[in-house]
XYZ file of C-alpha atoms in Angstrom:
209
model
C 11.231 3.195 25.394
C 8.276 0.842 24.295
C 8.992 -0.805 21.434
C 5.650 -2.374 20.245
C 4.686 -6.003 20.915
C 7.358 -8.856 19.992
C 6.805 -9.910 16.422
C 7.741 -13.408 17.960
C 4.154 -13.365 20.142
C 1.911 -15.530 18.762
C -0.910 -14.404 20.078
C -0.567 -10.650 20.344
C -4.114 -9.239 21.258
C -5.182 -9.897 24.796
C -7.734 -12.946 24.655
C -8.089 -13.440 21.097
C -6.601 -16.715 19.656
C -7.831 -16.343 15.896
C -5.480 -13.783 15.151
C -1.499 -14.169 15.451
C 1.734 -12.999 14.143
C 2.220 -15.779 11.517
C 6.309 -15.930 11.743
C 6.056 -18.031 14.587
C 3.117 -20.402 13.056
C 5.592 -21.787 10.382
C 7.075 -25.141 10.224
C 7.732 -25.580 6.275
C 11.375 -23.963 5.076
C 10.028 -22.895 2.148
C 7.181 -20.505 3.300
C 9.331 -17.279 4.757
C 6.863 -14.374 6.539
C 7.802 -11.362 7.769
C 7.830 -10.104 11.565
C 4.080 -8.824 12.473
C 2.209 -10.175 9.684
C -0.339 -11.074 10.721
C -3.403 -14.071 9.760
C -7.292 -14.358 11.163
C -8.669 -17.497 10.949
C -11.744 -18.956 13.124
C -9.863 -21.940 13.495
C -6.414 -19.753 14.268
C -3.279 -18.813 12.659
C -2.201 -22.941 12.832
C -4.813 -22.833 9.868
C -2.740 -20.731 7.768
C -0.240 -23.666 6.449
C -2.804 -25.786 4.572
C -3.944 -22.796 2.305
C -1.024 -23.003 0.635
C -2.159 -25.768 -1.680
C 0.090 -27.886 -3.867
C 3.841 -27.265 -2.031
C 5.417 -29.983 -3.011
C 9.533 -30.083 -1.900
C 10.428 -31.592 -5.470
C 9.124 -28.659 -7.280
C 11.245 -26.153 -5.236
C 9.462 -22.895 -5.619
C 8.895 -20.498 -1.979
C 6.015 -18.657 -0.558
C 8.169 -15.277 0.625
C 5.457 -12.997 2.496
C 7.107 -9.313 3.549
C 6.385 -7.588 6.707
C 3.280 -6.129 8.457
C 0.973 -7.571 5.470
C -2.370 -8.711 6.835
C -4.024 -11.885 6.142
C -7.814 -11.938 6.204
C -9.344 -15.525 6.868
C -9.387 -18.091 3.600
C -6.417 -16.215 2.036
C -5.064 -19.399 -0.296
C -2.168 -19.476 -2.249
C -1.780 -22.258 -5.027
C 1.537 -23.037 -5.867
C 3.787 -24.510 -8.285
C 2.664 -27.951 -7.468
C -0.755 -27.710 -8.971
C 0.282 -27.340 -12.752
C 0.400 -30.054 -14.928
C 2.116 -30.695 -18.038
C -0.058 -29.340 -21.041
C 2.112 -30.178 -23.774
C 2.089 -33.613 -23.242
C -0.900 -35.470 -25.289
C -2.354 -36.284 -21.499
C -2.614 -33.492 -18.452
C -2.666 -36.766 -16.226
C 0.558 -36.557 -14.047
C 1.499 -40.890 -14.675
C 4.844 -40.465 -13.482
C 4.429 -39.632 -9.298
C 2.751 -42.413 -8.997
C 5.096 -45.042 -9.677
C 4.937 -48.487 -10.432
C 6.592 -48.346 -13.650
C 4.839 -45.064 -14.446
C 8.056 -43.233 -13.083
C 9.355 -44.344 -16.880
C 7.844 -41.032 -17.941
C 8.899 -38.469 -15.630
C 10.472 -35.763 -16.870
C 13.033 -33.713 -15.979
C 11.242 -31.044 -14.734
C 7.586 -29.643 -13.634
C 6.155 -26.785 -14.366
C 7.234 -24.147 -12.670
C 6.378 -20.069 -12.688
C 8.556 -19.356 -9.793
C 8.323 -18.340 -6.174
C 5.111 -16.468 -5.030
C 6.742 -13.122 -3.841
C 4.609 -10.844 -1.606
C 5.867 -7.354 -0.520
C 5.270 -5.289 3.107
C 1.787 -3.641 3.875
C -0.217 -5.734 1.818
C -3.721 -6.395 2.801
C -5.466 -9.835 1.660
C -9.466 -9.592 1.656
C -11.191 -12.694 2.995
C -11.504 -15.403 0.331
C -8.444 -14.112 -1.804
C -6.723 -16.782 -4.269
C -3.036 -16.500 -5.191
C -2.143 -18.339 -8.655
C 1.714 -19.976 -8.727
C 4.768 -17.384 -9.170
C 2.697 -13.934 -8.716
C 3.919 -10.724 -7.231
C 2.294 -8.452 -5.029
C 3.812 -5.329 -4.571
C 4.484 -3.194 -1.368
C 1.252 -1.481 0.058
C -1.230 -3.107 -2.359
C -4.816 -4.317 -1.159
C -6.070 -7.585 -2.589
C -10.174 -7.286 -2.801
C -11.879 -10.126 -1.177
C -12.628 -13.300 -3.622
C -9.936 -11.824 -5.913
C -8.222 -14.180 -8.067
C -4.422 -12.756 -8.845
C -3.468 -13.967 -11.946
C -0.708 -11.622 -12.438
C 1.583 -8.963 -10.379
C 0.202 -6.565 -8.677
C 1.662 -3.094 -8.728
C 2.801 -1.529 -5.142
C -0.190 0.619 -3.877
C -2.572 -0.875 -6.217
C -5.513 -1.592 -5.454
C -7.267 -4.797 -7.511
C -10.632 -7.169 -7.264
C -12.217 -9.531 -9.410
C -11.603 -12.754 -11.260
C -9.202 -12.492 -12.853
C -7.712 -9.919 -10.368
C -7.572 -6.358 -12.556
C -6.136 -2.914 -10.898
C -9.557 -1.093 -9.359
C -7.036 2.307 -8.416
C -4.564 3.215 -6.477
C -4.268 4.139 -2.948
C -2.422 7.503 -3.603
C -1.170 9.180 -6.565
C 2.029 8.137 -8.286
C 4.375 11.096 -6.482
C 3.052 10.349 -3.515
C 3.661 5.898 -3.821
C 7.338 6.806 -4.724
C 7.965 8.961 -1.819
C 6.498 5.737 0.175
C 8.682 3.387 -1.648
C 11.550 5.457 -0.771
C 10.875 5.945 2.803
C 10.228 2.163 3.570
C 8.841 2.333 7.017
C 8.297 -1.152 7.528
C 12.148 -1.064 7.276
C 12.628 0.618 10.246
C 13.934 -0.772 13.715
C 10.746 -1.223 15.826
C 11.696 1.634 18.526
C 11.671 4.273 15.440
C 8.324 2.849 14.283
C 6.971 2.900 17.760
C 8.234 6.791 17.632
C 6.727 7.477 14.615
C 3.621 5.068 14.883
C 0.711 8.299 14.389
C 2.769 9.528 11.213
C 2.621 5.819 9.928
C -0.723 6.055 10.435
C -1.712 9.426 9.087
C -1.958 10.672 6.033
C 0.986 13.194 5.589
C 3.544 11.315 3.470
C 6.264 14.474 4.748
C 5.980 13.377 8.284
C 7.532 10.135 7.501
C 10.336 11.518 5.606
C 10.966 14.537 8.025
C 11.762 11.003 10.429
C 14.545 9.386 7.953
């Protein structure tokens, strides 16, 4: 029984190098991806790790990207690292520098927590990420977007800042979806049922639960 490529290649598409399963791009503990996401970069997947801007260990917060989401080229996430204090009389961060300026550092940054990013989500080329949003499963994130806020499952949103454009399917028919969870599935039943994934006949995945 064929089973679909290994989510563990990192190239999986005969001759092209751009595109790759990102799982086995990352080095950093605290970005987690999902097996077959994928990321296309003219410069390669090994691009995707500097996009996520301002991961510092200190602060603590995660990147946590779910399964089959794909990653169009540019696709940056800022994280918790970037935000300054703004009740102090100064947005100048004195204390990581040191030299006696570590007399001010306080005992905590910032912090909106981890960026959270569900299965099935598409990222347009150019979209931005602000610290601790959530993206839900199935949504599509319009190229140049900038997501401010979450992002309901099988919405789909544009614009700066990011607002909800429609959905990809009515309400009844995202719920069935949610329940079903395909991406869930062991990758010999999704190779089974890979034309039903991708129909449009929400009843064909459910008659394969």
């Amino acid at each position: 029984m064929r089973r679909g490529p290994s989510p563990d290649t990192r190239h999986p598409i005969a001759g092209v190098t751009r595109t790759g399963f990102l799982k086995p791009f990352i080095t950093r503990p605290n970005i987690v991806v999902g097996d077959y996401t994928y990321y296309d970069d003219p410069g390669g997947p090994e691009c995707f790790e500097a996009n996520v801007l301002y991961h510092f260990d200190f602060v603590g917060d995660r990147l946590v990207i779910g399964k089959f989401c794909s990653i169009g080229a540019g696709t940056r996430f800022i994280m918790n690292g970037g935000n300054h204090h703004t009740t102090w009389l100064t947005t100048y961060p004195f204390p990581i520098f040191g030299e006696g300026w570590e007399a001010a550092m306080p005992p905590s940054w910032p912090s909106k927590g981890d960026t959270v990013v569900g299965n099935d989500v598409w990222f347009g080329h150019d979209a931005l990420l602000m610290p601790g949003v959530s993206i839900g499963d199935g949504a599509i994130v319009a190229t140049r977007a900038v997501v401010t806020r979450a992002v309901p499952p099988y919405a789909i949103v544009g614009g700066n800042p990011a607002t909800v454009l429609r959905y990809r399917f009515d309400h009844a028919t995202i719920a069935r979806l949610l329940r079903v969870r395909w991406w869930d599935w062991d990758a010999e039943k999704i190779t089974r049922n890979v034309r039903a994934i991708c129909g449009s006949e929400v009843a064909a995945l459910e008659a394969a639960t």
